[in-house]
Every structure is written in structure tokens, then in C-alpha cells.
């Protein structure tokens, strides 16, 4: 009986955590996720330039979480090209994450991986984002 109760509690906790995870399903949710990526990406690059590796790892984690959240929007909207671009961006983020793993990463390698990741954002921004009057990226209308 004790094992059963433990199992039930574990399942409930897992389900609660899954439901609590922010997954973008509206344009507003997507915008919130995207607004987390920009500053975190900038902070990640600054941390890499100054070799503040712990800070860089922290920012990579923020970007990664926001990308996963945003990915759901494209799945819900059934935009296969955007899903592919999102998946590609997530895959390219693995390089900076991996190169930051050692206790003393190679700065040039980490920076190159971060630049490669940043380039993966361009395609989706060209297809689905535009700048508003304040030069902020917003979702194009009609999506």
C-alpha cells in the first residue's frame, strides 16, 4: 500500500509540473517567450565575452526554456516550417551549452557556437516577425 501511495503522489507531482510549465499557445504567450530570449541571449553573449562561464550557462538555460515554450505555439498553429525552424534553433543552442560544459571552456569555440545559434533565429524572424514603431519584434498580423 505504501508503494502505491508513493507511486500516486509521484504521478500527481509530475502531472502538476507538466501542467504548470508555460507553453505558448497564444500570440501573447509567444511574445512573452520571445521577450525572454532576447535579453538572455544578449546576457549570454556578454558573459561569454567576459568569460563569466557560470553566468553564460545560466543564460543558456533561460534561452532554452523560452525556446521550448515558444515551440508549442508553432505546433498549435500547425506551422510546419516554423516548427522546423524552432527545432533547428533548439538544436543549435546545444552547441553553446555543450561548449560551456568544461570547467574552463575555450572562449573562441563558445563564441562561435553562440553566433551559430543566433543565426538560427533569423529565418523565423523574417517569416513571422516584424518590428513595430518602437523597433521591437512582434508577430506579424494574421498568424
mmCIF file of N, CA and C in Angstrom:
data_model
loop_
_atom_site.group_PDB
_atom_site.id
_atom_site.type_symbol
_atom_site.label_atom_id
_atom_site.label_comp_id
_atom_site.label_asym_id
_atom_site.label_seq_id
_atom_site.Cartn_x
_atom_site.Cartn_y
_atom_site.Cartn_z
ATOM 1 N N UNK A 1 0.826 -1.190 0.000
ATOM 2 C CA UNK A 1 0.000 0.000 0.000
ATOM 3 C C UNK A 1 0.878 1.264 0.000
ATOM 4 N N UNK A 2 1.948 1.216 0.761
ATOM 5 C CA UNK A 2 2.836 2.351 0.848
ATOM 6 C C UNK A 2 3.466 2.665 -0.518
ATOM 7 N N UNK A 3 3.846 1.633 -1.225
ATOM 8 C CA UNK A 3 4.433 1.804 -2.550
ATOM 9 C C UNK A 3 3.406 2.418 -3.509
ATOM 10 N N UNK A 4 2.175 1.982 -3.431
ATOM 11 C CA UNK A 4 1.117 2.512 -4.279
ATOM 12 C C UNK A 4 0.910 4.001 -4.008
ATOM 13 N N UNK A 5 0.869 4.386 -2.741
ATOM 14 C CA UNK A 5 0.680 5.785 -2.377
ATOM 15 C C UNK A 5 1.840 6.624 -2.903
ATOM 16 N N UNK A 6 3.049 6.128 -2.766
ATOM 17 C CA UNK A 6 4.225 6.834 -3.275
ATOM 18 C C UNK A 6 4.133 7.001 -4.787
ATOM 19 N N UNK A 7 3.719 5.954 -5.465
ATOM 20 C CA UNK A 7 3.566 5.998 -6.916
ATOM 21 C C UNK A 7 2.527 7.048 -7.313
ATOM 22 N N UNK A 8 1.387 7.056 -6.658
ATOM 23 C CA UNK A 8 0.314 8.007 -6.971
ATOM 24 C C UNK A 8 0.801 9.434 -6.746
ATOM 25 N N UNK A 9 1.479 9.669 -5.647
ATOM 26 C CA UNK A 9 1.997 11.006 -5.379
ATOM 27 C C UNK A 9 3.014 11.440 -6.436
ATOM 28 N N UNK A 10 3.866 10.533 -6.845
ATOM 29 C CA UNK A 10 4.852 10.846 -7.878
ATOM 30 C C UNK A 10 4.170 11.212 -9.193
ATOM 31 N N UNK A 11 3.156 10.467 -9.562
ATOM 32 C CA UNK A 11 2.417 10.743 -10.796
ATOM 33 C C UNK A 11 1.722 12.094 -10.703
ATOM 34 N N UNK A 12 1.117 12.386 -9.580
ATOM 35 C CA UNK A 12 0.432 13.669 -9.396
ATOM 36 C C UNK A 12 1.408 14.839 -9.453
ATOM 37 N N UNK A 13 2.549 14.694 -8.834
ATOM 38 C CA UNK A 13 3.549 15.755 -8.877
ATOM 39 C C UNK A 13 4.068 15.983 -10.293
ATOM 40 N N UNK A 14 4.294 14.917 -11.003
ATOM 41 C CA UNK A 14 4.761 15.023 -12.386
ATOM 42 C C UNK A 14 3.708 15.701 -13.254
ATOM 43 N N UNK A 15 2.459 15.302 -13.094
ATOM 44 C CA UNK A 15 1.368 15.898 -13.876
ATOM 45 C C UNK A 15 1.204 17.372 -13.552
ATOM 46 N N UNK A 16 1.313 17.708 -12.281
ATOM 47 C CA UNK A 16 1.198 19.106 -11.873
ATOM 48 C C UNK A 16 2.321 19.934 -12.471
ATOM 49 N N UNK A 17 3.527 19.419 -12.443
ATOM 50 C CA UNK A 17 4.671 20.138 -13.018
ATOM 51 C C UNK A 17 4.496 20.323 -14.515
ATOM 52 N N UNK A 18 4.012 19.301 -15.185
ATOM 53 C CA UNK A 18 3.807 19.393 -16.634
ATOM 54 C C UNK A 18 2.747 20.430 -16.965
ATOM 55 N N UNK A 19 1.697 20.459 -16.178
ATOM 56 C CA UNK A 19 0.628 21.430 -16.427
ATOM 57 C C UNK A 19 1.086 22.839 -16.091
ATOM 58 N N UNK A 20 1.973 22.971 -15.109
ATOM 59 C CA UNK A 20 2.438 24.287 -14.694
ATOM 60 C C UNK A 20 3.435 24.883 -15.682
ATOM 61 N N UNK A 21 4.082 24.042 -16.471
ATOM 62 C CA UNK A 21 5.071 24.537 -17.433
ATOM 63 C C UNK A 21 4.393 25.485 -18.412
ATOM 64 N N UNK A 22 5.049 26.614 -18.655
ATOM 65 C CA UNK A 22 4.474 27.579 -19.564
ATOM 66 C C UNK A 22 4.718 27.120 -20.993
ATOM 67 N N UNK A 23 3.649 26.937 -21.700
ATOM 68 C CA UNK A 23 3.757 26.587 -23.106
ATOM 69 C C UNK A 23 2.956 27.626 -23.876
ATOM 70 N N UNK A 24 3.606 28.301 -24.766
ATOM 71 C CA UNK A 24 2.955 29.347 -25.537
ATOM 72 C C UNK A 24 1.886 28.745 -26.435
ATOM 73 N N UNK A 25 0.679 29.275 -26.325
ATOM 74 C CA UNK A 25 -0.397 28.825 -27.200
ATOM 75 C C UNK A 25 -1.134 30.002 -27.832
ATOM 76 N N UNK A 26 -0.847 31.205 -27.382
ATOM 77 C CA UNK A 26 -1.454 32.410 -27.948
ATOM 78 C C UNK A 26 -0.341 33.341 -28.428
ATOM 79 N N UNK A 27 -0.676 34.310 -29.272
ATOM 80 C CA UNK A 27 0.350 35.276 -29.687
ATOM 81 C C UNK A 27 0.975 36.013 -28.493
ATOM 82 N N UNK A 28 0.182 36.267 -27.477
ATOM 83 C CA UNK A 28 0.693 36.941 -26.281
ATOM 84 C C UNK A 28 1.710 36.056 -25.558
ATOM 85 N N UNK A 29 1.407 34.760 -25.469
ATOM 86 C CA UNK A 29 2.340 33.823 -24.841
ATOM 87 C C UNK A 29 3.644 33.754 -25.636
ATOM 88 N N UNK A 30 3.516 33.715 -26.948
ATOM 89 C CA UNK A 30 4.708 33.667 -27.796
ATOM 90 C C UNK A 30 5.540 34.920 -27.581
ATOM 91 N N UNK A 31 4.883 36.064 -27.538
ATOM 92 C CA UNK A 31 5.589 37.318 -27.351
ATOM 93 C C UNK A 31 6.345 37.321 -26.020
ATOM 94 N N UNK A 32 5.718 36.823 -24.968
ATOM 95 C CA UNK A 32 6.384 36.753 -23.660
ATOM 96 C C UNK A 32 7.615 35.850 -23.720
ATOM 97 N N UNK A 33 7.479 34.720 -24.379
ATOM 98 C CA UNK A 33 8.625 33.801 -24.506
ATOM 99 C C UNK A 33 9.741 34.456 -25.302
ATOM 100 N N UNK A 34 9.402 35.090 -26.410
ATOM 101 C CA UNK A 34 10.405 35.738 -27.248
ATOM 102 C C UNK A 34 11.087 36.886 -26.505
ATOM 103 N N UNK A 35 10.327 37.596 -25.688
ATOM 104 C CA UNK A 35 10.892 38.719 -24.934
ATOM 105 C C UNK A 35 11.854 38.235 -23.853
ATOM 106 N N UNK A 36 11.782 36.978 -23.469
ATOM 107 C CA UNK A 36 12.759 36.411 -22.534
ATOM 108 C C UNK A 36 14.036 36.017 -23.271
ATOM 109 N N UNK A 37 13.894 35.616 -24.527
ATOM 110 C CA UNK A 37 15.052 35.133 -25.278
ATOM 111 C C UNK A 37 16.030 36.261 -25.595
ATOM 112 N N UNK A 38 15.532 37.372 -26.078
ATOM 113 C CA UNK A 38 16.412 38.475 -26.485
ATOM 114 C C UNK A 38 17.369 38.919 -25.384
ATOM 115 N N UNK A 39 16.856 39.316 -24.218
ATOM 116 C CA UNK A 39 17.753 39.755 -23.147
ATOM 117 C C UNK A 39 18.689 38.639 -22.658
ATOM 118 N N UNK A 40 18.164 37.429 -22.567
ATOM 119 C CA UNK A 40 19.001 36.313 -22.102
ATOM 120 C C UNK A 40 20.105 36.020 -23.111
ATOM 121 N N UNK A 41 19.786 36.101 -24.399
ATOM 122 C CA UNK A 41 20.798 35.873 -25.427
ATOM 123 C C UNK A 41 21.879 36.956 -25.357
ATOM 124 N N UNK A 42 21.456 38.195 -25.179
ATOM 125 C CA UNK A 42 22.426 39.281 -25.033
ATOM 126 C C UNK A 42 23.316 39.095 -23.806
ATOM 127 N N UNK A 43 22.691 38.722 -22.700
ATOM 128 C CA UNK A 43 23.449 38.489 -21.465
ATOM 129 C C UNK A 43 24.385 37.289 -21.615
ATOM 130 N N UNK A 44 23.927 36.282 -22.355
ATOM 131 C CA UNK A 44 24.772 35.110 -22.607
ATOM 132 C C UNK A 44 26.024 35.535 -23.387
ATOM 133 N N UNK A 45 25.843 36.323 -24.429
ATOM 134 C CA UNK A 45 26.976 36.764 -25.238
ATOM 135 C C UNK A 45 27.936 37.632 -24.435
ATOM 136 N N UNK A 46 27.392 38.508 -23.588
ATOM 137 C CA UNK A 46 28.239 39.349 -22.737
ATOM 138 C C UNK A 46 29.032 38.471 -21.771
ATOM 139 N N UNK A 47 28.363 37.492 -21.184
ATOM 140 C CA UNK A 47 29.040 36.590 -20.244
ATOM 141 C C UNK A 47 30.141 35.795 -20.947
ATOM 142 N N UNK A 48 29.887 35.400 -22.182
ATOM 143 C CA UNK A 48 30.905 34.662 -22.939
ATOM 144 C C UNK A 48 32.111 35.563 -23.212
ATOM 145 N N UNK A 49 31.847 36.806 -23.639
ATOM 146 C CA UNK A 49 32.951 37.740 -23.927
ATOM 147 C C UNK A 49 33.820 38.001 -22.684
ATOM 148 N N UNK A 50 33.174 38.042 -21.511
ATOM 149 C CA UNK A 50 33.919 38.320 -20.274
ATOM 150 C C UNK A 50 34.355 37.037 -19.564
ATOM 151 N N UNK A 51 34.086 35.908 -20.208
ATOM 152 C CA UNK A 51 34.429 34.589 -19.673
ATOM 153 C C UNK A 51 33.802 34.319 -18.298
ATOM 154 N N UNK A 52 32.599 34.828 -18.114
ATOM 155 C CA UNK A 52 31.816 34.557 -16.902
ATOM 156 C C UNK A 52 30.986 33.307 -17.194
ATOM 157 N N UNK A 53 31.628 32.169 -17.152
ATOM 158 C CA UNK A 53 31.031 30.920 -17.629
ATOM 159 C C UNK A 53 29.772 30.528 -16.875
ATOM 160 N N UNK A 54 29.733 30.717 -15.573
ATOM 161 C CA UNK A 54 28.537 30.356 -14.801
ATOM 162 C C UNK A 54 27.351 31.206 -15.242
ATOM 163 N N UNK A 55 27.590 32.494 -15.473
ATOM 164 C CA UNK A 55 26.521 33.378 -15.945
ATOM 165 C C UNK A 55 26.064 32.964 -17.340
ATOM 166 N N UNK A 56 27.004 32.605 -18.187
ATOM 167 C CA UNK A 56 26.660 32.178 -19.545
ATOM 168 C C UNK A 56 25.786 30.930 -19.500
ATOM 169 N N UNK A 57 26.140 29.981 -18.653
ATOM 170 C CA UNK A 57 25.337 28.750 -18.525
ATOM 171 C C UNK A 57 23.923 29.080 -18.065
ATOM 172 N N UNK A 58 23.813 29.997 -17.131
ATOM 173 C CA UNK A 58 22.500 30.407 -16.614
ATOM 174 C C UNK A 58 21.645 31.007 -17.741
ATOM 175 N N UNK A 59 22.251 31.840 -18.551
ATOM 176 C CA UNK A 59 21.512 32.481 -19.646
ATOM 177 C C UNK A 59 21.117 31.474 -20.723
ATOM 178 N N UNK A 60 21.994 30.514 -20.998
ATOM 179 C CA UNK A 60 21.650 29.457 -21.954
ATOM 180 C C UNK A 60 20.409 28.711 -21.473
ATOM 181 N N UNK A 61 20.338 28.441 -20.183
ATOM 182 C CA UNK A 61 19.177 27.731 -19.626
ATOM 183 C C UNK A 61 17.903 28.543 -19.798
ATOM 184 N N UNK A 62 17.988 29.853 -19.632
ATOM 185 C CA UNK A 62 16.814 30.718 -19.812
ATOM 186 C C UNK A 62 16.371 30.692 -21.274
ATOM 187 N N UNK A 63 17.326 30.817 -22.191
ATOM 188 C CA UNK A 63 17.010 30.788 -23.623
ATOM 189 C C UNK A 63 16.384 29.442 -23.983
ATOM 190 N N UNK A 64 16.967 28.382 -23.478
ATOM 191 C CA UNK A 64 16.471 27.038 -23.781
ATOM 192 C C UNK A 64 15.027 26.868 -23.318
ATOM 193 N N UNK A 65 14.735 27.291 -22.109
ATOM 194 C CA UNK A 65 13.373 27.173 -21.580
ATOM 195 C C UNK A 65 12.384 27.988 -22.414
ATOM 196 N N UNK A 66 12.766 29.212 -22.757
ATOM 197 C CA UNK A 66 11.880 30.067 -23.551
ATOM 198 C C UNK A 66 11.661 29.508 -24.954
ATOM 199 N N UNK A 67 12.693 28.928 -25.551
ATOM 200 C CA UNK A 67 12.535 28.310 -26.874
ATOM 201 C C UNK A 67 11.557 27.145 -26.837
ATOM 202 N N UNK A 68 11.644 26.345 -25.790
ATOM 203 C CA UNK A 68 10.720 25.214 -25.645
ATOM 204 C C UNK A 68 9.295 25.737 -25.490
ATOM 205 N N UNK A 69 9.132 26.787 -24.687
ATOM 206 C CA UNK A 69 7.803 27.372 -24.503
ATOM 207 C C UNK A 69 7.250 27.894 -25.829
ATOM 208 N N UNK A 70 8.080 28.622 -26.569
ATOM 209 C CA UNK A 70 7.649 29.214 -27.835
ATOM 210 C C UNK A 70 7.354 28.154 -28.894
ATOM 211 N N UNK A 71 8.094 27.078 -28.872
ATOM 212 C CA UNK A 71 7.925 25.996 -29.852
ATOM 213 C C UNK A 71 6.470 25.511 -29.889
ATOM 214 N N UNK A 72 5.863 25.440 -28.730
ATOM 215 C CA UNK A 72 4.484 24.949 -28.649
ATOM 216 C C UNK A 72 3.519 25.800 -29.477
ATOM 217 N N UNK A 73 3.752 27.108 -29.537
ATOM 218 C CA UNK A 73 2.883 27.994 -30.317
ATOM 219 C C UNK A 73 2.817 27.542 -31.771
ATOM 220 N N UNK A 74 3.988 27.230 -32.332
ATOM 221 C CA UNK A 74 4.038 26.833 -33.740
ATOM 222 C C UNK A 74 3.406 25.461 -33.959
ATOM 223 N N UNK A 75 3.526 24.606 -32.972
ATOM 224 C CA UNK A 75 2.870 23.296 -33.057
ATOM 225 C C UNK A 75 1.360 23.485 -33.053
ATOM 226 N N UNK A 76 0.857 24.309 -32.131
ATOM 227 C CA UNK A 76 -0.582 24.573 -32.037
ATOM 228 C C UNK A 76 -1.103 25.202 -33.323
ATOM 229 N N UNK A 77 -0.333 26.127 -33.888
ATOM 230 C CA UNK A 77 -0.739 26.825 -35.123
ATOM 231 C C UNK A 77 -0.529 25.978 -36.384
ATOM 232 N N UNK A 78 0.106 24.813 -36.213
ATOM 233 C CA UNK A 78 0.365 23.894 -37.330
ATOM 234 C C UNK A 78 1.168 24.564 -38.449
ATOM 235 N N UNK A 79 2.191 25.289 -38.029
ATOM 236 C CA UNK A 79 3.105 25.947 -38.973
ATOM 237 C C UNK A 79 4.364 25.090 -39.053
ATOM 238 N N UNK A 80 4.341 24.141 -39.976
ATOM 239 C CA UNK A 80 5.431 23.163 -40.060
ATOM 240 C C UNK A 80 6.797 23.799 -40.281
ATOM 241 N N UNK A 81 6.854 24.843 -41.100
ATOM 242 C CA UNK A 81 8.152 25.479 -41.329
ATOM 243 C C UNK A 81 8.667 26.147 -40.056
ATOM 244 N N UNK A 82 7.772 26.762 -39.299
ATOM 245 C CA UNK A 82 8.176 27.400 -38.041
ATOM 246 C C UNK A 82 8.573 26.351 -36.999
ATOM 247 N N UNK A 83 7.868 25.217 -36.991
ATOM 248 C CA UNK A 83 8.236 24.127 -36.083
ATOM 249 C C UNK A 83 9.647 23.656 -36.412
ATOM 250 N N UNK A 84 9.938 23.527 -37.708
ATOM 251 C CA UNK A 84 11.274 23.092 -38.115
ATOM 252 C C UNK A 84 12.326 24.123 -37.720
ATOM 253 N N UNK A 85 12.035 25.402 -37.933
ATOM 254 C CA UNK A 85 12.989 26.446 -37.554
ATOM 255 C C UNK A 85 13.201 26.459 -36.042
ATOM 256 N N UNK A 86 12.136 26.273 -35.295
ATOM 257 C CA UNK A 86 12.229 26.235 -33.843
ATOM 258 C C UNK A 86 13.054 25.044 -33.373
ATOM 259 N N UNK A 87 12.810 23.908 -33.989
ATOM 260 C CA UNK A 87 13.571 22.699 -33.659
ATOM 261 C C UNK A 87 15.044 22.906 -33.987
ATOM 262 N N UNK A 88 15.316 23.548 -35.120
ATOM 263 C CA UNK A 88 16.692 23.828 -35.519
ATOM 264 C C UNK A 88 17.369 24.763 -34.517
ATOM 265 N N UNK A 89 16.653 25.800 -34.079
ATOM 266 C CA UNK A 89 17.223 26.735 -33.101
ATOM 267 C C UNK A 89 17.547 26.008 -31.793
ATOM 268 N N UNK A 90 16.644 25.137 -31.371
ATOM 269 C CA UNK A 90 16.898 24.380 -30.144
ATOM 270 C C UNK A 90 18.123 23.479 -30.306
ATOM 271 N N UNK A 91 18.254 22.878 -31.472
ATOM 272 C CA UNK A 91 19.409 22.007 -31.727
ATOM 273 C C UNK A 91 20.707 22.820 -31.731
ATOM 274 N N UNK A 92 20.662 24.005 -32.340
ATOM 275 C CA UNK A 92 21.876 24.832 -32.406
ATOM 276 C C UNK A 92 22.243 25.409 -31.039
ATOM 277 N N UNK A 93 21.277 25.521 -30.140
ATOM 278 C CA UNK A 93 21.583 26.005 -28.794
ATOM 279 C C UNK A 93 22.362 24.957 -28.005
ATOM 280 N N UNK A 94 22.283 23.715 -28.431
ATOM 281 C CA UNK A 94 23.027 22.660 -27.736
ATOM 282 C C UNK A 94 24.537 22.863 -27.852
ATOM 283 N N UNK A 95 24.993 23.480 -28.940
ATOM 284 C CA UNK A 95 26.438 23.697 -29.116
ATOM 285 C C UNK A 95 26.997 24.652 -28.059
ATOM 286 N N UNK A 96 26.395 25.839 -27.857
ATOM 287 C CA UNK A 96 26.937 26.677 -26.785
ATOM 288 C C UNK A 96 26.820 25.995 -25.413
ATOM 289 N N UNK A 97 25.722 25.314 -25.215
ATOM 290 C CA UNK A 97 25.525 24.622 -23.935
ATOM 291 C C UNK A 97 26.625 23.582 -23.716
ATOM 292 N N UNK A 98 26.915 22.810 -24.737
ATOM 293 C CA UNK A 98 27.942 21.767 -24.647
ATOM 294 C C UNK A 98 29.334 22.362 -24.499
ATOM 295 N N UNK A 99 29.617 23.414 -25.249
ATOM 296 C CA UNK A 99 30.959 24.002 -25.176
ATOM 297 C C UNK A 99 31.185 24.724 -23.851
ATOM 298 N N UNK A 100 30.114 25.056 -23.141
ATOM 299 C CA UNK A 100 30.239 25.677 -21.823
ATOM 300 C C UNK A 100 30.407 24.647 -20.710
ATOM 301 N N UNK A 101 30.265 23.377 -21.027
ATOM 302 C CA UNK A 101 30.332 22.320 -20.021
ATOM 303 C C UNK A 101 31.666 22.193 -19.296
ATOM 304 N N UNK A 102 32.778 22.246 -19.986
ATOM 305 C CA UNK A 102 34.046 22.056 -19.263
ATOM 306 C C UNK A 102 34.250 23.148 -18.208
ATOM 307 N N UNK A 103 35.102 22.877 -17.253
ATOM 308 C CA UNK A 103 35.359 23.860 -16.194
ATOM 309 C C UNK A 103 36.036 25.117 -16.742
ATOM 310 N N UNK A 104 36.831 24.971 -17.803
ATOM 311 C CA UNK A 104 37.439 26.146 -18.432
ATOM 312 C C UNK A 104 37.242 26.066 -19.945
ATOM 313 N N UNK A 105 36.071 26.532 -20.410
ATOM 314 C CA UNK A 105 35.755 26.451 -21.843
ATOM 315 C C UNK A 105 36.692 27.310 -22.696
ATOM 316 N N UNK A 106 36.789 26.944 -23.955
ATOM 317 C CA UNK A 106 37.551 27.722 -24.921
ATOM 318 C C UNK A 106 36.663 28.861 -25.406
ATOM 319 N N UNK A 107 37.061 30.079 -25.133
ATOM 320 C CA UNK A 107 36.260 31.266 -25.428
ATOM 321 C C UNK A 107 35.854 31.358 -26.902
ATOM 322 N N UNK A 108 36.800 31.142 -27.809
ATOM 323 C CA UNK A 108 36.517 31.254 -29.247
ATOM 324 C C UNK A 108 35.500 30.203 -29.689
ATOM 325 N N UNK A 109 35.615 29.000 -29.157
ATOM 326 C CA UNK A 109 34.682 27.927 -29.520
ATOM 327 C C UNK A 109 33.272 28.240 -29.027
ATOM 328 N N UNK A 110 33.186 28.730 -27.797
ATOM 329 C CA UNK A 110 31.880 29.060 -27.229
ATOM 330 C C UNK A 110 31.246 30.215 -28.010
ATOM 331 N N UNK A 111 32.035 31.241 -28.325
ATOM 332 C CA UNK A 111 31.509 32.388 -29.066
ATOM 333 C C UNK A 111 31.041 31.970 -30.454
ATOM 334 N N UNK A 112 31.779 31.120 -31.121
ATOM 335 C CA UNK A 112 31.372 30.643 -32.452
ATOM 336 C C UNK A 112 30.056 29.872 -32.366
ATOM 337 N N UNK A 113 29.915 29.059 -31.341
ATOM 338 C CA UNK A 113 28.666 28.304 -31.163
ATOM 339 C C UNK A 113 27.506 29.237 -30.876
ATOM 340 N N UNK A 114 27.736 30.274 -30.090
ATOM 341 C CA UNK A 114 26.686 31.246 -29.773
ATOM 342 C C UNK A 114 26.262 32.020 -31.023
ATOM 343 N N UNK A 115 27.232 32.376 -31.860
ATOM 344 C CA UNK A 115 26.902 33.079 -33.113
ATOM 345 C C UNK A 115 26.104 32.182 -34.054
ATOM 346 N N UNK A 116 26.464 30.920 -34.113
ATOM 347 C CA UNK A 116 25.731 29.962 -34.951
ATOM 348 C C UNK A 116 24.288 29.843 -34.469
ATOM 349 N N UNK A 117 24.118 29.783 -33.157
ATOM 350 C CA UNK A 117 22.757 29.736 -32.610
ATOM 351 C C UNK A 117 21.983 30.990 -33.002
ATOM 352 N N UNK A 118 22.583 32.153 -32.816
ATOM 353 C CA UNK A 118 21.902 33.414 -33.114
ATOM 354 C C UNK A 118 21.452 33.484 -34.562
ATOM 355 N N UNK A 119 22.240 32.920 -35.459
ATOM 356 C CA UNK A 119 21.860 32.945 -36.878
ATOM 357 C C UNK A 119 20.622 32.103 -37.152
ATOM 358 N N UNK A 120 20.349 31.144 -36.283
ATOM 359 C CA UNK A 120 19.180 30.287 -36.499
ATOM 360 C C UNK A 120 17.873 31.031 -36.249
ATOM 361 N N UNK A 121 17.936 32.161 -35.582
ATOM 362 C CA UNK A 121 16.716 32.925 -35.280
ATOM 363 C C UNK A 121 16.237 33.727 -36.491
ATOM 364 N N UNK A 122 17.155 34.051 -37.366
ATOM 365 C CA UNK A 122 16.878 34.961 -38.476
ATOM 366 C C UNK A 122 15.756 34.475 -39.397
ATOM 367 N N UNK A 123 15.754 33.218 -39.764
ATOM 368 C CA UNK A 123 14.741 32.706 -40.685
ATOM 369 C C UNK A 123 13.330 32.866 -40.166
ATOM 370 N N UNK A 124 13.127 32.525 -38.923
ATOM 371 C CA UNK A 124 11.789 32.637 -38.334
ATOM 372 C C UNK A 124 11.395 34.107 -38.192
ATOM 373 N N UNK A 125 12.361 34.941 -37.807
ATOM 374 C CA UNK A 125 12.054 36.361 -37.682
ATOM 375 C C UNK A 125 11.662 36.954 -39.034
ATOM 376 N N UNK A 126 12.335 36.534 -40.090
ATOM 377 C CA UNK A 126 11.992 37.045 -41.427
ATOM 378 C C UNK A 126 10.595 36.602 -41.843
ATOM 379 N N UNK A 127 10.245 35.370 -41.529
ATOM 380 C CA UNK A 127 8.961 34.830 -41.968
ATOM 381 C C UNK A 127 7.789 35.255 -41.092
ATOM 382 N N UNK A 128 8.014 35.365 -39.793
ATOM 383 C CA UNK A 128 6.883 35.516 -38.878
ATOM 384 C C UNK A 128 6.921 36.724 -37.963
ATOM 385 N N UNK A 129 7.993 37.476 -37.971
ATOM 386 C CA UNK A 129 8.092 38.610 -37.064
ATOM 387 C C UNK A 129 8.330 39.881 -37.867
ATOM 388 N N UNK A 130 7.946 41.003 -37.269
ATOM 389 C CA UNK A 130 8.215 42.305 -37.849
ATOM 390 C C UNK A 130 8.477 43.277 -36.710
ATOM 391 N N UNK A 131 9.078 44.393 -37.022
ATOM 392 C CA UNK A 131 9.359 45.375 -35.986
ATOM 393 C C UNK A 131 8.244 46.398 -35.931
ATOM 394 N N UNK A 132 7.860 46.746 -34.709
ATOM 395 C CA UNK A 132 6.829 47.761 -34.530
ATOM 396 C C UNK A 132 7.475 49.150 -34.529
ATOM 397 N N UNK A 133 6.693 50.179 -34.207
ATOM 398 C CA UNK A 133 7.193 51.549 -34.220
ATOM 399 C C UNK A 133 8.338 51.755 -33.237
ATOM 400 N N UNK A 134 8.400 50.941 -32.193
ATOM 401 C CA UNK A 134 9.461 51.060 -31.188
ATOM 402 C C UNK A 134 10.645 50.145 -31.488
ATOM 403 N N UNK A 135 10.692 49.605 -32.703
ATOM 404 C CA UNK A 135 11.756 48.696 -33.130
ATOM 405 C C UNK A 135 11.789 47.400 -32.324
ATOM 406 N N UNK A 136 10.641 47.013 -31.780
ATOM 407 C CA UNK A 136 10.502 45.745 -31.063
ATOM 408 C C UNK A 136 9.911 44.716 -32.017
ATOM 409 N N UNK A 137 10.410 43.484 -31.948
ATOM 410 C CA UNK A 137 9.864 42.424 -32.785
ATOM 411 C C UNK A 137 8.517 41.978 -32.246
ATOM 412 N N UNK A 138 7.553 41.893 -33.148
ATOM 413 C CA UNK A 138 6.218 41.405 -32.812
ATOM 414 C C UNK A 138 5.803 40.398 -33.882
ATOM 415 N N UNK A 139 4.835 39.586 -33.563
ATOM 416 C CA UNK A 139 4.313 38.618 -34.507
ATOM 417 C C UNK A 139 3.598 39.347 -35.633
ATOM 418 N N UNK A 140 3.842 38.933 -36.865
ATOM 419 C CA UNK A 140 3.149 39.549 -37.990
ATOM 420 C C UNK A 140 1.650 39.309 -37.850
ATOM 421 N N UNK A 141 0.862 40.253 -38.289
ATOM 422 C CA UNK A 141 -0.588 40.113 -38.163
ATOM 423 C C UNK A 141 -1.083 38.980 -39.070
ATOM 424 N N UNK A 142 -2.165 38.368 -38.641
ATOM 425 C CA UNK A 142 -2.770 37.291 -39.418
ATOM 426 C C UNK A 142 -2.215 35.903 -39.128
ATOM 427 N N UNK A 143 -1.350 35.794 -38.164
ATOM 428 C CA UNK A 143 -0.771 34.478 -37.850
ATOM 429 C C UNK A 143 -1.416 33.939 -36.594
#
